[in-house]
């Protein structure tokens, strides 16, 4: 439970449900502590650990999760690990847990040595899930190709819109602490340092931007296995003084206030929470066309193909980042169902309606 998109989406809902009525416990596939663990425990949740879903761990995983589920009395298992949800849902079915939700958060599968297993798991999903949820219709159609559209339930990646309202005075203060004056163009990318997030492309965009304007800085927010590799690339390209690696942060609203544009050159995505947050803040954002069009909710977010190249992206940044902040984005997002205050109550009601269901 680190500060990544899916985890943040879960915490948004967890903070806003009535936890005297519905409580979340979390099963994670890492042995180490996560960034949200302390808050989860403060809110009354439990955190269980299972081994990574690697082939060499499958037998151990099945044994451990079966043992865990026998010792508790859950009525609902809600799995967020895309095609690999088959594993926990299969164990839940064997133990008679009546509601088994598979939740799709993406529109693609990672291409790695487990890819054939993921393809098979995807096909087996209808045998083990009772309910099919997704962050968007596109993500649902990708993971649940064989189910009827009427069976798909879309749960918006809602946020606390109040936290992401643009504030000019807050912008000034944050930029001052970051060593930025108003003549500088500050751009950011938020996300795990992983291949899919494509931070290397943002480094190359910055290099192209600096050919036009030396007064540009790039802020990379997040952590992950490729952080040192991206840092080395920035240094190798002579950009060390123009790139700041901020790590995981708890002050994302303040940082977005301070920025002039956000990049999201992902290789694939569902509906990224950070892109919704940026739009709520009125922050001009450029996402790749691999990001679902369902995530483009206001005029301050646009999509551009990666194959357009760094020059096209740099031109788009310069055009957007010098425009006035986009206003009234919060109202647009609220009208489209992205206000967590409303969405959390809808989710809570949905869970409660499911608890009387018999075993399937």
Coordinates of C-alpha atoms in Angstrom, one line a residue:
X1 CA 0.0 0.0 0.0
X2 CA 2.4 2.7 -1.3
X3 CA 1.4 6.0 -2.7
X4 CA 0.6 4.8 -6.2
X5 CA -2.6 5.3 -8.3
X6 CA -4.6 2.2 -7.4
X7 CA -3.6 2.4 -3.7
X8 CA -4.5 6.1 -3.5
X9 CA -7.9 5.4 -5.1
X10 CA -8.6 2.7 -2.5
X11 CA -7.5 5.1 0.3
X12 CA -9.8 7.8 -1.1
X13 CA -12.8 5.5 -0.7
X14 CA -11.6 4.1 2.6
X15 CA -11.3 7.5 4.3
X16 CA -14.8 8.5 3.3
X17 CA -16.9 5.4 3.9
X18 CA -18.6 5.0 7.3
X19 CA -16.2 2.5 8.8
X20 CA -18.7 1.6 11.5
X21 CA -20.8 0.1 8.7
X22 CA -18.2 -1.1 6.2
X23 CA -14.6 -1.9 7.1
X24 CA -11.8 -2.6 4.7
X25 CA -8.9 -5.1 5.4
X26 CA -6.1 -5.3 2.9
X27 CA -4.2 -8.2 1.5
X28 CA -0.9 -7.1 -0.1
X29 CA 1.7 -9.0 -2.0
X30 CA 4.8 -7.6 -0.4
X31 CA 6.4 -8.5 3.0
X32 CA 7.5 -4.9 3.7
X33 CA 5.5 -2.1 5.2
X34 CA 3.8 0.3 2.8
X35 CA 3.4 4.1 3.0
X36 CA -0.3 3.9 3.9
X37 CA 0.0 1.1 6.5
X38 CA 0.0 3.3 9.6
X39 CA -3.1 5.2 8.4
X40 CA -4.9 2.0 7.5
X41 CA -4.4 0.7 11.0
X42 CA -5.4 4.0 12.6
X43 CA -8.7 3.7 10.6
X44 CA -9.3 0.3 12.0
X45 CA -8.2 -1.9 9.1
X46 CA -6.0 -4.9 9.1
X47 CA -3.1 -5.6 6.7
X48 CA -2.3 -9.2 5.7
X49 CA 0.8 -10.2 3.7
X50 CA 1.1 -12.9 1.0
X51 CA 4.0 -13.8 -1.3
X52 CA 4.4 -12.2 -4.7
X53 CA 2.3 -13.9 -7.4
X54 CA 5.2 -15.5 -9.1
X55 CA 5.0 -19.0 -10.5
X56 CA 7.3 -20.4 -7.9
X57 CA 5.0 -19.0 -5.1
X58 CA 1.6 -20.2 -6.5
X59 CA 1.3 -23.3 -4.2
X60 CA 2.4 -21.3 -1.1
X61 CA 0.1 -18.4 -2.1
X62 CA -2.9 -20.7 -2.4
X63 CA -2.1 -22.4 1.0
X64 CA -1.6 -19.0 2.8
X65 CA -4.7 -17.3 1.4
X66 CA -6.9 -20.3 2.1
X67 CA -5.7 -20.4 5.7
X68 CA -6.3 -16.6 6.0
X69 CA -9.9 -16.8 4.6
X70 CA -10.8 -19.7 6.8
X71 CA -9.9 -17.7 9.9
X72 CA -12.2 -14.8 9.2
X73 CA -15.8 -14.2 8.1
X74 CA -15.7 -11.9 5.1
X75 CA -18.8 -11.6 3.0
X76 CA -17.0 -9.8 0.2
X77 CA -13.6 -10.3 -1.5
X78 CA -12.8 -7.4 -3.8
X79 CA -9.6 -8.0 -5.9
X80 CA -7.8 -5.2 -7.7
X81 CA -5.0 -7.1 -9.4
X82 CA -6.5 -7.4 -12.8
X83 CA -6.2 -10.8 -14.5
X84 CA -4.3 -12.2 -11.5
X85 CA -7.4 -11.7 -9.4
X86 CA -8.3 -15.3 -10.4
X87 CA -5.9 -16.5 -7.7
X88 CA -7.6 -14.9 -4.6
X89 CA -11.1 -15.2 -6.1
X90 CA -10.6 -19.0 -6.7
X91 CA -9.6 -19.5 -3.1
X92 CA -12.6 -17.4 -1.9
X93 CA -15.0 -19.5 -4.1
X94 CA -13.7 -22.8 -2.6
X95 CA -14.4 -21.4 0.9
X96 CA -17.9 -20.3 0.0
X97 CA -17.4 -16.5 0.2
X98 CA -20.6 -15.3 -1.6
X99 CA -19.4 -12.0 -3.2
X100 CA -16.2 -12.1 -5.3
X101 CA -15.4 -8.9 -7.2
X102 CA -12.9 -8.7 -9.9
X103 CA -11.9 -5.1 -10.6
X104 CA -10.1 -4.0 -13.8
X105 CA -7.9 -1.0 -13.5
X106 CA -6.0 -1.2 -16.9
X107 CA -6.4 -1.7 -20.6
X108 CA -3.4 -3.9 -21.1
X109 CA -1.3 -6.7 -19.6
X110 CA 2.4 -6.3 -18.7
X111 CA 4.5 -8.1 -21.2
X112 CA 6.8 -10.2 -19.1
X113 CA 7.5 -13.9 -18.5
X114 CA 4.2 -14.3 -16.8
X115 CA 2.2 -13.0 -19.8
X116 CA 0.9 -16.4 -20.9
X117 CA -0.3 -17.1 -17.3
X118 CA -2.1 -13.7 -17.3
X119 CA -3.8 -14.5 -20.6
X120 CA -5.1 -17.9 -19.2
X121 CA -6.1 -16.2 -15.9
X122 CA -8.1 -13.6 -17.8
X123 CA -10.0 -16.4 -19.6
X124 CA -10.7 -18.2 -16.3
X125 CA -12.2 -15.1 -14.6
X126 CA -15.9 -15.9 -15.2
X127 CA -15.4 -19.2 -13.4
X128 CA -14.4 -17.6 -10.1
X129 CA -15.7 -14.0 -10.0
X130 CA -19.4 -13.2 -9.2
X131 CA -19.1 -9.5 -10.1
X132 CA -17.2 -7.5 -12.6
X133 CA -16.1 -3.9 -11.8
X134 CA -13.8 -1.5 -13.5
X135 CA -12.6 2.1 -13.4
X136 CA -14.0 2.7 -16.9
X137 CA -16.0 0.9 -19.6
X138 CA -12.9 0.4 -21.7
X139 CA -10.9 -1.2 -18.8
X140 CA -13.9 -3.5 -18.1
X141 CA -14.2 -4.5 -21.8
X142 CA -10.5 -5.3 -21.9
X143 CA -10.5 -7.7 -18.8
X144 CA -14.0 -9.1 -19.1
X145 CA -14.4 -9.6 -22.8
X146 CA -16.9 -12.5 -22.5
X147 CA -19.4 -10.9 -20.1
X148 CA -22.5 -8.9 -21.1
X149 CA -22.1 -5.1 -20.9
X150 CA -25.0 -5.0 -18.4
X151 CA -22.9 -7.0 -15.9
X152 CA -20.2 -4.4 -15.7
X153 CA -20.2 -1.9 -12.9
X154 CA -18.1 1.2 -13.3
X155 CA -16.6 2.6 -10.1
X156 CA -15.1 6.1 -10.7
X157 CA -11.6 6.8 -9.5
X158 CA -13.1 9.6 -7.4
X159 CA -11.0 12.1 -5.4
X160 CA -11.6 14.7 -2.8
X161 CA -12.2 17.7 -5.1
X162 CA -11.9 20.2 -2.2
X163 CA -8.2 19.3 -1.8
X164 CA -7.3 20.0 -5.5
X165 CA -8.9 23.5 -6.0
X166 CA -6.3 25.9 -7.4
X167 CA -5.0 28.5 -5.0
X168 CA -2.8 31.3 -6.3
X169 CA -1.5 32.2 -2.9
X170 CA -0.7 28.6 -2.2
X171 CA 1.0 28.4 -5.6
X172 CA 3.2 31.4 -4.7
X173 CA 4.3 29.9 -1.4
X174 CA 5.1 26.5 -2.7
X175 CA 7.0 27.8 -5.7
X176 CA 9.0 30.0 -3.3
X177 CA 10.0 26.9 -1.2
X178 CA 10.9 25.1 -4.4
X179 CA 13.2 27.9 -5.5
X180 CA 11.0 28.8 -8.5
X181 CA 10.2 32.3 -9.6
X182 CA 7.2 33.1 -11.9
X183 CA 9.4 33.3 -15.0
X184 CA 10.2 29.6 -14.8
X185 CA 8.1 26.9 -16.4
X186 CA 7.7 24.0 -14.0
X187 CA 6.5 20.7 -15.4
X188 CA 6.0 17.4 -13.5
X189 CA 5.3 13.7 -13.9
X190 CA 3.7 11.7 -11.1
X191 CA 4.0 8.0 -10.9
X192 CA 6.0 4.9 -10.1
X193 CA 9.4 4.6 -11.7
X194 CA 8.5 1.7 -13.8
X195 CA 8.7 0.9 -17.5
X196 CA 5.0 1.6 -18.1
X197 CA 5.2 5.1 -16.8
X198 CA 7.9 6.0 -19.4
X199 CA 9.8 8.7 -17.4
X200 CA 12.6 8.4 -19.9
X201 CA 10.4 10.0 -22.5
X202 CA 9.8 13.0 -20.1
X203 CA 13.6 13.4 -19.8
X204 CA 13.9 13.6 -23.6
X205 CA 11.0 16.1 -23.7
X206 CA 12.8 18.3 -21.3
X207 CA 16.0 18.1 -23.4
X208 CA 14.0 19.3 -26.4
X209 CA 12.2 22.0 -24.3
X210 CA 15.6 23.4 -23.2
X211 CA 16.5 24.0 -26.9
X212 CA 13.7 26.6 -26.9
X213 CA 13.7 27.9 -23.4
X214 CA 16.4 27.4 -20.7
X215 CA 14.0 28.5 -18.0
X216 CA 12.2 25.1 -17.7
X217 CA 12.5 22.5 -14.8
X218 CA 11.1 19.0 -14.6
X219 CA 9.9 17.5 -11.3
X220 CA 9.6 13.7 -11.1
X221 CA 7.4 12.6 -8.2
X222 CA 7.3 9.0 -7.0
X223 CA 9.6 6.1 -6.4
X224 CA 10.2 2.7 -7.9
X225 CA 12.7 0.3 -9.3
X226 CA 13.8 2.4 -12.2
X227 CA 14.5 5.6 -10.3
X228 CA 18.3 5.3 -10.3
X229 CA 18.2 4.4 -14.0
X230 CA 16.2 7.5 -14.9
X231 CA 18.5 9.6 -12.7
X232 CA 21.5 8.3 -14.5
X233 CA 19.9 9.1 -17.8
X234 CA 19.3 12.7 -16.7
X235 CA 22.9 13.0 -15.7
X236 CA 24.2 11.4 -18.9
X237 CA 22.2 14.0 -20.9
X238 CA 23.6 16.8 -18.9
X239 CA 20.2 17.6 -17.3
X240 CA 21.0 17.1 -13.7
X241 CA 20.4 20.7 -12.6
X242 CA 17.1 20.8 -14.5
X243 CA 15.5 17.7 -13.1
X244 CA 14.4 17.2 -9.5
X245 CA 13.5 13.8 -8.1
X246 CA 11.0 14.4 -5.3
X247 CA 10.3 10.8 -4.2
X248 CA 6.9 9.9 -2.7
X249 CA 5.1 12.9 -1.4
X250 CA 2.1 13.6 0.8
X251 CA 1.7 17.2 -0.6
X252 CA 0.5 16.4 -4.1
X253 CA -2.2 19.1 -4.1
X254 CA 0.4 21.8 -3.2
X255 CA 2.8 20.5 -5.8
X256 CA 0.2 20.6 -8.5
X257 CA -0.7 24.1 -7.5
X258 CA 2.9 25.1 -8.2
X259 CA 3.2 23.4 -11.6
X260 CA 2.5 24.8 -15.1
X261 CA 1.9 21.5 -16.9
X262 CA 1.9 17.8 -16.2
X263 CA 3.2 15.0 -18.5
X264 CA 1.8 11.5 -18.6
X265 CA 3.7 9.6 -21.4
X266 CA 2.5 6.2 -20.2
X267 CA 2.8 3.1 -22.4
X268 CA -0.7 2.1 -21.2
X269 CA -3.1 3.2 -18.4
X270 CA -6.7 2.9 -17.3
X271 CA -8.0 6.1 -15.6
X272 CA -5.1 7.5 -13.7
X273 CA -5.9 9.1 -10.3
X274 CA -3.1 11.7 -10.8
X275 CA -4.6 12.8 -14.1
X276 CA -8.0 13.4 -12.4
X277 CA -6.3 15.3 -9.6
X278 CA -4.4 17.5 -12.1
X279 CA -7.6 18.3 -13.9
X280 CA -9.4 19.2 -10.7
X281 CA -6.5 21.6 -10.0
X282 CA -6.9 23.1 -13.5
X283 CA -3.4 22.0 -14.3
X284 CA -2.7 21.6 -18.1
X285 CA -1.9 18.0 -18.7
X286 CA -0.6 16.1 -21.7
X287 CA -1.2 12.3 -21.7
X288 CA -0.3 9.7 -24.3
X289 CA -3.0 8.2 -26.4
X290 CA -2.3 4.9 -24.5
X291 CA -4.1 6.6 -21.6
X292 CA -7.8 5.8 -21.8
X293 CA -9.9 8.5 -23.3
X294 CA -12.2 8.0 -20.4
X295 CA -9.6 9.9 -18.3
X296 CA -10.0 13.1 -20.4
X297 CA -12.7 14.8 -18.4
X298 CA -12.0 18.5 -18.8
X299 CA -10.5 20.8 -21.5
X300 CA -7.3 21.1 -19.5
X301 CA -6.2 17.5 -20.4
X302 CA -5.2 16.5 -23.9
X303 CA -3.8 13.3 -25.5
X304 CA -0.9 13.1 -27.9
X305 CA 0.6 10.0 -29.4
X306 CA 4.1 8.9 -28.3
X307 CA 5.1 8.4 -31.9
X308 CA 4.6 12.2 -32.5
X309 CA 8.0 12.5 -30.8
X310 CA 9.6 14.7 -28.3
X311 CA 9.4 17.9 -30.4
X312 CA 5.6 17.7 -30.7
X313 CA 5.3 17.1 -27.0
X314 CA 7.7 20.0 -26.2
X315 CA 5.7 22.3 -28.4
X316 CA 2.4 21.3 -26.7
X317 CA 4.0 21.9 -23.3
X318 CA 5.2 25.4 -24.3
X319 CA 1.7 26.2 -25.7
X320 CA -0.2 25.0 -22.7
X321 CA 2.1 25.9 -19.8
X322 CA 2.0 29.6 -20.7
X323 CA -1.8 29.8 -20.7
X324 CA -3.9 30.9 -17.7
X325 CA -4.9 28.2 -15.3
X326 CA -8.1 26.4 -16.4
X327 CA -11.1 27.3 -14.1
X328 CA -14.2 25.5 -13.0
X329 CA -12.7 22.0 -13.5
X330 CA -14.1 20.9 -10.1
X331 CA -17.7 21.5 -11.2
X332 CA -17.1 19.5 -14.3
X333 CA -15.7 16.5 -12.4
X334 CA -18.4 16.7 -9.8
X335 CA -21.0 16.5 -12.5
X336 CA -19.3 13.4 -14.0
X337 CA -19.3 11.5 -10.7
X338 CA -15.7 12.1 -9.5
X339 CA -16.5 13.6 -6.1
X340 CA -15.4 11.1 -3.4
X341 CA -18.0 12.5 -1.0
X342 CA -20.8 11.2 -3.2
X343 CA -19.0 8.2 -4.8
X344 CA -18.0 6.7 -1.4
X345 CA -21.6 6.7 -0.3
X346 CA -22.6 4.9 -3.5
X347 CA -19.9 2.3 -3.0
X348 CA -21.0 1.8 0.6
X349 CA -24.6 1.2 -0.4
X350 CA -23.5 -1.2 -3.1
X351 CA -21.5 -3.3 -0.7
X352 CA -24.3 -3.4 1.8
X353 CA -26.8 -4.5 -0.8
X354 CA -24.4 -7.4 -1.7
X355 CA -24.1 -8.7 1.9
X356 CA -27.4 -10.6 1.8
X357 CA -26.4 -12.6 -1.2
X358 CA -26.2 -16.4 -1.0
X359 CA -23.2 -18.4 -2.1
X360 CA -22.7 -18.8 -5.9

